[in-house]
């Protein structure tokens, strides 16, 4: 089946540094990838929609300058948390849809990245 | 805006018990409804879906019926197994799961004891 690889699975960084999270579709191409964030005991919240070759679309309330998204190819999207602060500590998860799948085909999810900012 | 409400966990059951995880939603359009499952250490997987009212999604013994009149999509299984222990997310998509992302519930942690 379709596999989405997310890396790293966990990261600890110091306040003020930047962290990059990668999301790769391993055996399919994805023109669209989605980035979610989950706080403990909260819903998965859509942060942004990443479109290959164009700017990402951010959800209301998500700082685009803080959460930089790059979708440089049909198999890779990256999320960079810039100048991270402890309140950015969270679980980040990406998903992708096979560009050859039907419009209603399911999303494929990465395993998520646990970010801890100290 | 769209929202999904599902019962808080953890839900602890004995093996072979009957399972119900409640899910209700609010949406502006006619959403598609989904249940995703996250097994320990793995990513989210689609468990089942329903795209219109009265549709029943089913997979691996789990079922959920799209009830427009009660805006609900409760997940049920007649006899749970230890291997069903996971976190279950109810979700909706107003665009039929197309270009837009999903709106998720908070997730319900299910623990099945032998």
PDB file of C-alpha atoms in Angstrom:
ATOM      1  CA  UNK A   1       0.000   0.000   0.000  1.00  0.00           C
ATOM      2  CA  UNK A   2       0.871   3.637  -0.222  1.00  0.00           C
ATOM      3  CA  UNK A   3       3.445   4.724   2.334  1.00  0.00           C
ATOM      4  CA  UNK A   4       4.156   8.158   3.711  1.00  0.00           C
ATOM      5  CA  UNK A   5       7.465   8.496   5.504  1.00  0.00           C
ATOM      6  CA  UNK A   6       7.810  11.273   8.052  1.00  0.00           C
ATOM      7  CA  UNK A   7      11.163  12.162   9.550  1.00  0.00           C
ATOM      8  CA  UNK A   8      12.249  12.572  12.245  1.00  0.00           C
ATOM      9  CA  UNK A   9       9.826  10.676  14.440  1.00  0.00           C
ATOM     10  CA  UNK A  10      10.872  12.733  17.425  1.00  0.00           C
ATOM     11  CA  UNK A  11      13.105  15.723  17.990  1.00  0.00           C
ATOM     12  CA  UNK A  12      14.193  17.797  20.950  1.00  0.00           C
ATOM     13  CA  UNK A  13      15.516  21.270  20.280  1.00  0.00           C
ATOM     14  CA  UNK A  14      16.421  24.359  22.220  1.00  0.00           C
ATOM     15  CA  UNK A  15      14.279  27.440  22.267  1.00  0.00           C
ATOM     16  CA  UNK A  16      15.151  29.809  19.441  1.00  0.00           C
ATOM     17  CA  UNK A  17      16.397  27.171  17.032  1.00  0.00           C
ATOM     18  CA  UNK A  18      14.659  25.919  13.883  1.00  0.00           C
ATOM     19  CA  UNK A  19      13.539  22.391  13.158  1.00  0.00           C
ATOM     20  CA  UNK A  20      12.717  20.839   9.795  1.00  0.00           C
ATOM     21  CA  UNK A  21      10.294  17.948   9.430  1.00  0.00           C
ATOM     22  CA  UNK A  22      10.144  15.975   6.192  1.00  0.00           C
ATOM     23  CA  UNK A  23       7.166  14.201   4.690  1.00  0.00           C
ATOM     24  CA  UNK A  24       7.802  11.864   1.763  1.00  0.00           C
ATOM     25  CA  UNK A  25       5.444   9.779  -0.310  1.00  0.00           C
ATOM     26  CA  UNK A  26       7.497   6.665  -1.023  1.00  0.00           C
ATOM     27  CA  UNK A  27       5.598   4.881  -3.755  1.00  0.00           C
ATOM     28  CA  UNK A  28       3.244   7.469  -5.156  1.00  0.00           C
ATOM     29  CA  UNK A  29       3.203  11.090  -6.199  1.00  0.00           C
ATOM     30  CA  UNK A  30       1.260  13.666  -4.275  1.00  0.00           C
ATOM     31  CA  UNK A  31       0.396  17.078  -5.653  1.00  0.00           C
ATOM     32  CA  UNK A  32      -1.174  17.937  -2.314  1.00  0.00           C
ATOM     33  CA  UNK A  33       0.034  17.220   1.201  1.00  0.00           C
ATOM     34  CA  UNK A  34      -1.490  18.336   4.467  1.00  0.00           C
ATOM     35  CA  UNK A  35       0.139  19.233   7.736  1.00  0.00           C
ATOM     36  CA  UNK A  36      -1.649  18.710  11.040  1.00  0.00           C
ATOM     37  CA  UNK A  37      -0.823  19.482  14.622  1.00  0.00           C
ATOM     38  CA  UNK A  38      -2.118  17.724  17.678  1.00  0.00           C
ATOM     39  CA  UNK A  39      -1.952  19.027  21.219  1.00  0.00           C
ATOM     40  CA  UNK A  40      -2.371  16.512  24.033  1.00  0.00           C
ATOM     41  CA  UNK A  41      -5.973  15.361  24.260  1.00  0.00           C
ATOM     42  CA  UNK A  42      -6.960  17.708  21.450  1.00  0.00           C
ATOM     43  CA  UNK A  43      -8.098  17.179  17.917  1.00  0.00           C
ATOM     44  CA  UNK A  44      -5.783  16.923  15.000  1.00  0.00           C
ATOM     45  CA  UNK A  45      -5.860  20.445  13.606  1.00  0.00           C
ATOM     46  CA  UNK A  46      -5.152  21.200   9.984  1.00  0.00           C
ATOM     47  CA  UNK A  47      -2.344  23.723   9.804  1.00  0.00           C
ATOM     48  CA  UNK A  48      -1.814  24.102   6.089  1.00  0.00           C
ATOM     49  CA  UNK A  49      -2.252  22.554   2.691  1.00  0.00           C
ATOM     50  CA  UNK A  50       0.955  22.099   0.777  1.00  0.00           C
ATOM     51  CA  UNK A  51       0.734  22.285  -3.005  1.00  0.00           C
ATOM     52  CA  UNK A  52       3.575  21.135  -5.212  1.00  0.00           C
ATOM     53  CA  UNK A  53       5.210  24.038  -6.983  1.00  0.00           C
ATOM     54  CA  UNK A  54       3.158  26.750  -5.332  1.00  0.00           C
ATOM     55  CA  UNK A  55       2.714  28.477  -2.014  1.00  0.00           C
ATOM     56  CA  UNK A  56       1.088  26.637   0.834  1.00  0.00           C
ATOM     57  CA  UNK A  57      -2.378  27.588   2.000  1.00  0.00           C
ATOM     58  CA  UNK A  58      -2.461  28.224   5.735  1.00  0.00           C
ATOM     59  CA  UNK A  59      -5.433  27.841   8.017  1.00  0.00           C
ATOM     60  CA  UNK A  60      -6.646  30.810   9.986  1.00  0.00           C
ATOM     61  CA  UNK A  61      -4.516  31.473  13.016  1.00  0.00           C
ATOM     62  CA  UNK A  62      -1.435  29.619  11.745  1.00  0.00           C
ATOM     63  CA  UNK A  63       1.607  31.860  11.374  1.00  0.00           C
ATOM     64  CA  UNK A  64       3.048  31.309   7.918  1.00  0.00           C
ATOM     65  CA  UNK A  65       6.341  32.945   8.843  1.00  0.00           C
ATOM     66  CA  UNK A  66       6.779  30.611  11.771  1.00  0.00           C
ATOM     67  CA  UNK A  67       5.714  27.397  10.080  1.00  0.00           C
ATOM     68  CA  UNK A  68       7.452  27.406   6.721  1.00  0.00           C
ATOM     69  CA  UNK A  69       6.186  24.846   4.258  1.00  0.00           C
ATOM     70  CA  UNK A  70       7.980  23.850   1.084  1.00  0.00           C
ATOM     71  CA  UNK A  71       6.619  21.344  -1.409  1.00  0.00           C
ATOM     72  CA  UNK A  72       9.468  21.193  -3.869  1.00  0.00           C
ATOM     73  CA  UNK A  73       8.600  17.934  -5.577  1.00  0.00           C
ATOM     74  CA  UNK A  74       5.739  15.501  -6.023  1.00  0.00           C
ATOM     75  CA  UNK A  75       7.115  13.282  -3.280  1.00  0.00           C
ATOM     76  CA  UNK A  76       8.430  15.683  -0.651  1.00  0.00           C
ATOM     77  CA  UNK A  77       7.001  18.386   1.560  1.00  0.00           C
ATOM     78  CA  UNK A  78       8.842  19.956   4.465  1.00  0.00           C
ATOM     79  CA  UNK A  79       7.636  21.855   7.501  1.00  0.00           C
ATOM     80  CA  UNK A  80      10.154  24.090   9.226  1.00  0.00           C
ATOM     81  CA  UNK A  81       9.331  25.406  12.665  1.00  0.00           C
ATOM     82  CA  UNK A  82      11.367  28.593  12.903  1.00  0.00           C
ATOM     83  CA  UNK A  83      12.599  30.124  16.156  1.00  0.00           C
ATOM     84  CA  UNK A  84      10.891  27.390  18.103  1.00  0.00           C
ATOM     85  CA  UNK A  85       9.467  28.057  21.546  1.00  0.00           C
ATOM     86  CA  UNK A  86       8.188  25.655  24.207  1.00  0.00           C
ATOM     87  CA  UNK A  87       4.591  26.349  23.162  1.00  0.00           C
ATOM     88  CA  UNK A  88       5.433  24.868  19.757  1.00  0.00           C
ATOM     89  CA  UNK A  89       5.972  21.503  21.427  1.00  0.00           C
ATOM     90  CA  UNK A  90       3.424  19.229  19.867  1.00  0.00           C
ATOM     91  CA  UNK A  91       2.807  16.257  17.619  1.00  0.00           C
ATOM     92  CA  UNK A  92       2.993  17.117  13.937  1.00  0.00           C
ATOM     93  CA  UNK A  93       1.641  14.753  11.311  1.00  0.00           C
ATOM     94  CA  UNK A  94       1.484  14.948   7.543  1.00  0.00           C
ATOM     95  CA  UNK A  95      -0.785  13.298   5.030  1.00  0.00           C
ATOM     96  CA  UNK A  96      -0.847  12.964   1.268  1.00  0.00           C
ATOM     97  CA  UNK A  97      -3.152  11.835  -1.482  1.00  0.00           C
ATOM     98  CA  UNK A  98      -2.048   9.878  -4.513  1.00  0.00           C
ATOM     99  CA  UNK A  99      -2.349  12.211  -7.506  1.00  0.00           C
ATOM    100  CA  UNK A 100      -3.575   9.267  -9.550  1.00  0.00           C
ATOM    101  CA  UNK A 101      -6.257   8.369  -7.062  1.00  0.00           C
ATOM    102  CA  UNK A 102      -9.902   9.346  -7.285  1.00  0.00           C
ATOM    103  CA  UNK A 103     -10.897  12.706  -5.763  1.00  0.00           C
ATOM    104  CA  UNK A 104     -12.505  10.865  -2.886  1.00  0.00           C
ATOM    105  CA  UNK A 105      -9.625   8.490  -2.283  1.00  0.00           C
ATOM    106  CA  UNK A 106      -8.286   8.322   1.265  1.00  0.00           C
ATOM    107  CA  UNK A 107      -5.357  10.241   2.582  1.00  0.00           C
ATOM    108  CA  UNK A 108      -2.205   8.414   3.584  1.00  0.00           C
ATOM    109  CA  UNK A 109      -0.636   9.537   6.829  1.00  0.00           C
ATOM    110  CA  UNK A 110       2.886   9.677   8.119  1.00  0.00           C
ATOM    111  CA  UNK A 111       3.696   8.360  11.575  1.00  0.00           C
ATOM    112  CA  UNK A 112       4.054  11.829  12.990  1.00  0.00           C
ATOM    113  CA  UNK A 113       6.836  13.822  14.637  1.00  0.00           C
ATOM    114  CA  UNK A 114       6.952  14.553  18.337  1.00  0.00           C
ATOM    115  CA  UNK A 115       8.601  17.962  18.792  1.00  0.00           C
ATOM    116  CA  UNK A 116       9.793  19.021  22.223  1.00  0.00           C
ATOM    117  CA  UNK A 117      11.235  22.501  22.636  1.00  0.00           C
ATOM    118  CA  UNK A 118      13.223  23.065  25.811  1.00  0.00           C
TER     119      UNK A 118
ATOM    120  CA  UNK B   1     -17.210  26.048  11.037  1.00  0.00           C
ATOM    121  CA  UNK B   2     -17.046  22.296  10.829  1.00  0.00           C
ATOM    122  CA  UNK B   3     -16.466  20.295  13.983  1.00  0.00           C
ATOM    123  CA  UNK B   4     -16.420  16.714  15.173  1.00  0.00           C
ATOM    124  CA  UNK B   5     -17.190  15.567  18.704  1.00  0.00           C
ATOM    125  CA  UNK B   6     -16.380  12.078  19.859  1.00  0.00           C
ATOM    126  CA  UNK B   7     -16.486  10.430  23.232  1.00  0.00           C
ATOM    127  CA  UNK B   8     -13.529  10.925  25.510  1.00  0.00           C
ATOM    128  CA  UNK B   9     -11.378   7.980  26.372  1.00  0.00           C
ATOM    129  CA  UNK B  10      -9.817   5.850  27.368  1.00  0.00           C
ATOM    130  CA  UNK B  11     -12.450   3.225  26.776  1.00  0.00           C
ATOM    131  CA  UNK B  12     -11.555  -0.084  28.380  1.00  0.00           C
ATOM    132  CA  UNK B  13     -13.386  -3.258  27.404  1.00  0.00           C
ATOM    133  CA  UNK B  14     -12.910  -6.966  27.775  1.00  0.00           C
ATOM    134  CA  UNK B  15     -12.253  -9.122  24.759  1.00  0.00           C
ATOM    135  CA  UNK B  16     -15.430 -10.092  22.852  1.00  0.00           C
ATOM    136  CA  UNK B  17     -17.384  -7.167  24.293  1.00  0.00           C
ATOM    137  CA  UNK B  18     -19.581  -4.956  22.122  1.00  0.00           C
ATOM    138  CA  UNK B  19     -18.063  -1.629  21.172  1.00  0.00           C
ATOM    139  CA  UNK B  20     -19.667   1.720  20.463  1.00  0.00           C
ATOM    140  CA  UNK B  21     -17.683   4.921  20.036  1.00  0.00           C
ATOM    141  CA  UNK B  22     -19.987   7.886  19.585  1.00  0.00           C
ATOM    142  CA  UNK B  23     -19.286  10.583  17.031  1.00  0.00           C
ATOM    143  CA  UNK B  24     -21.395  13.610  16.139  1.00  0.00           C
ATOM    144  CA  UNK B  25     -20.580  16.402  13.753  1.00  0.00           C
ATOM    145  CA  UNK B  26     -21.516  19.861  12.591  1.00  0.00           C
ATOM    146  CA  UNK B  27     -20.901  20.896   9.022  1.00  0.00           C
ATOM    147  CA  UNK B  28     -22.051  23.578   6.655  1.00  0.00           C
ATOM    148  CA  UNK B  29     -22.432  21.305   3.640  1.00  0.00           C
ATOM    149  CA  UNK B  30     -22.940  17.632   3.000  1.00  0.00           C
ATOM    150  CA  UNK B  31     -19.762  16.091   4.333  1.00  0.00           C
ATOM    151  CA  UNK B  32     -18.175  12.734   3.848  1.00  0.00           C
ATOM    152  CA  UNK B  33     -17.512  10.963   7.139  1.00  0.00           C
ATOM    153  CA  UNK B  34     -14.561   8.813   8.115  1.00  0.00           C
ATOM    154  CA  UNK B  35     -13.156   6.734  10.909  1.00  0.00           C
ATOM    155  CA  UNK B  36      -9.375   6.568  11.105  1.00  0.00           C
ATOM    156  CA  UNK B  37      -7.417   4.252  13.387  1.00  0.00           C
ATOM    157  CA  UNK B  38      -3.934   4.723  14.798  1.00  0.00           C
ATOM    158  CA  UNK B  39      -2.295   1.570  16.114  1.00  0.00           C
ATOM    159  CA  UNK B  40       0.596   1.990  18.564  1.00  0.00           C
ATOM    160  CA  UNK B  41       3.684   3.320  16.813  1.00  0.00           C
ATOM    161  CA  UNK B  42       1.981   3.643  13.449  1.00  0.00           C
ATOM    162  CA  UNK B  43       0.425   6.373  11.357  1.00  0.00           C
ATOM    163  CA  UNK B  44      -3.266   6.939  10.843  1.00  0.00           C
ATOM    164  CA  UNK B  45      -5.096   4.486   8.615  1.00  0.00           C
ATOM    165  CA  UNK B  46      -8.509   4.818   7.077  1.00  0.00           C
ATOM    166  CA  UNK B  47     -10.824   2.314   8.755  1.00  0.00           C
ATOM    167  CA  UNK B  48     -14.073   3.061   6.958  1.00  0.00           C
ATOM    168  CA  UNK B  49     -16.017   5.864   5.351  1.00  0.00           C
ATOM    169  CA  UNK B  50     -19.463   6.938   4.195  1.00  0.00           C
ATOM    170  CA  UNK B  51     -20.131   9.633   1.663  1.00  0.00           C
ATOM    171  CA  UNK B  52     -23.871  10.229   1.910  1.00  0.00           C
ATOM    172  CA  UNK B  53     -26.790   9.890   4.285  1.00  0.00           C
ATOM    173  CA  UNK B  54     -27.768   6.342   5.281  1.00  0.00           C
ATOM    174  CA  UNK B  55     -24.568   4.897   3.844  1.00  0.00           C
ATOM    175  CA  UNK B  56     -22.951   2.270   6.030  1.00  0.00           C
ATOM    176  CA  UNK B  57     -19.188   1.946   6.043  1.00  0.00           C
ATOM    177  CA  UNK B  58     -17.687  -1.329   7.186  1.00  0.00           C
ATOM    178  CA  UNK B  59     -14.248  -2.885   7.517  1.00  0.00           C
ATOM    179  CA  UNK B  60     -12.580  -5.467   9.770  1.00  0.00           C
ATOM    180  CA  UNK B  61     -15.853  -6.067  11.609  1.00  0.00           C
ATOM    181  CA  UNK B  62     -16.357  -2.377  12.357  1.00  0.00           C
ATOM    182  CA  UNK B  63     -19.415  -0.520  11.090  1.00  0.00           C
ATOM    183  CA  UNK B  64     -20.686   3.032  11.113  1.00  0.00           C
ATOM    184  CA  UNK B  65     -23.852   4.467   9.559  1.00  0.00           C
ATOM    185  CA  UNK B  66     -24.119   8.032   8.304  1.00  0.00           C
ATOM    186  CA  UNK B  67     -27.148   9.458  10.144  1.00  0.00           C
ATOM    187  CA  UNK B  68     -27.984  12.868   8.768  1.00  0.00           C
ATOM    188  CA  UNK B  69     -31.004  13.368  11.019  1.00  0.00           C
ATOM    189  CA  UNK B  70     -28.898  12.992  14.152  1.00  0.00           C
ATOM    190  CA  UNK B  71     -25.636  14.204  12.559  1.00  0.00           C
ATOM    191  CA  UNK B  72     -23.922  11.121  13.874  1.00  0.00           C
ATOM    192  CA  UNK B  73     -21.491   8.457  12.668  1.00  0.00           C
ATOM    193  CA  UNK B  74     -21.080   6.090  15.612  1.00  0.00           C
ATOM    194  CA  UNK B  75     -18.492   3.329  15.318  1.00  0.00           C
ATOM    195  CA  UNK B  76     -19.574  -0.172  16.358  1.00  0.00           C
ATOM    196  CA  UNK B  77     -18.107  -3.639  16.526  1.00  0.00           C
ATOM    197  CA  UNK B  78     -19.888  -6.708  17.803  1.00  0.00           C
ATOM    198  CA  UNK B  79     -16.922  -8.497  19.375  1.00  0.00           C
ATOM    199  CA  UNK B  80     -13.675  -6.685  19.981  1.00  0.00           C
ATOM    200  CA  UNK B  81     -10.236  -8.254  20.105  1.00  0.00           C
ATOM    201  CA  UNK B  82      -7.058  -7.278  21.906  1.00  0.00           C
ATOM    202  CA  UNK B  83      -5.612  -6.326  18.521  1.00  0.00           C
ATOM    203  CA  UNK B  84      -8.279  -3.619  18.206  1.00  0.00           C
ATOM    204  CA  UNK B  85      -6.539  -1.612  20.918  1.00  0.00           C
ATOM    205  CA  UNK B  86      -5.717   1.701  19.252  1.00  0.00           C
ATOM    206  CA  UNK B  87      -6.778   5.323  19.014  1.00  0.00           C
ATOM    207  CA  UNK B  88      -9.815   5.945  16.831  1.00  0.00           C
ATOM    208  CA  UNK B  89     -10.495   9.274  15.146  1.00  0.00           C
ATOM    209  CA  UNK B  90     -13.782  10.358  13.659  1.00  0.00           C
ATOM    210  CA  UNK B  91     -13.373  12.878  10.852  1.00  0.00           C
ATOM    211  CA  UNK B  92     -15.283  14.731   8.198  1.00  0.00           C
ATOM    212  CA  UNK B  93     -14.530  16.381   4.925  1.00  0.00           C
ATOM    213  CA  UNK B  94     -16.886  18.924   3.456  1.00  0.00           C
ATOM    214  CA  UNK B  95     -15.377  18.521   0.016  1.00  0.00           C
ATOM    215  CA  UNK B  96     -15.803  14.772  -0.124  1.00  0.00           C
ATOM    216  CA  UNK B  97     -12.251  14.158   0.946  1.00  0.00           C
ATOM    217  CA  UNK B  98     -10.894  16.025  -2.033  1.00  0.00           C
ATOM    218  CA  UNK B  99      -8.411  18.856  -2.021  1.00  0.00           C
ATOM    219  CA  UNK B 100      -9.353  20.101   1.414  1.00  0.00           C
ATOM    220  CA  UNK B 101      -8.075  18.571   4.592  1.00  0.00           C
ATOM    221  CA  UNK B 102     -10.059  16.714   7.175  1.00  0.00           C
ATOM    222  CA  UNK B 103     -11.623  17.927  10.406  1.00  0.00           C
ATOM    223  CA  UNK B 104     -10.909  15.445  13.174  1.00  0.00           C
ATOM    224  CA  UNK B 105     -12.371  14.629  16.540  1.00  0.00           C
ATOM    225  CA  UNK B 106     -10.049  14.407  19.524  1.00  0.00           C
ATOM    226  CA  UNK B 107      -9.601  10.684  19.232  1.00  0.00           C
ATOM    227  CA  UNK B 108     -10.735   7.883  21.515  1.00  0.00           C
ATOM    228  CA  UNK B 109      -8.164   5.573  23.046  1.00  0.00           C
ATOM    229  CA  UNK B 110      -9.562   2.045  23.083  1.00  0.00           C
ATOM    230  CA  UNK B 111      -8.007  -0.550  25.365  1.00  0.00           C
ATOM    231  CA  UNK B 112      -9.090  -4.169  25.041  1.00  0.00           C
ATOM    232  CA  UNK B 113      -8.140  -6.457  27.880  1.00  0.00           C
ATOM    233  CA  UNK B 114      -7.818 -10.233  27.400  1.00  0.00           C
TER     234      UNK B 114
END
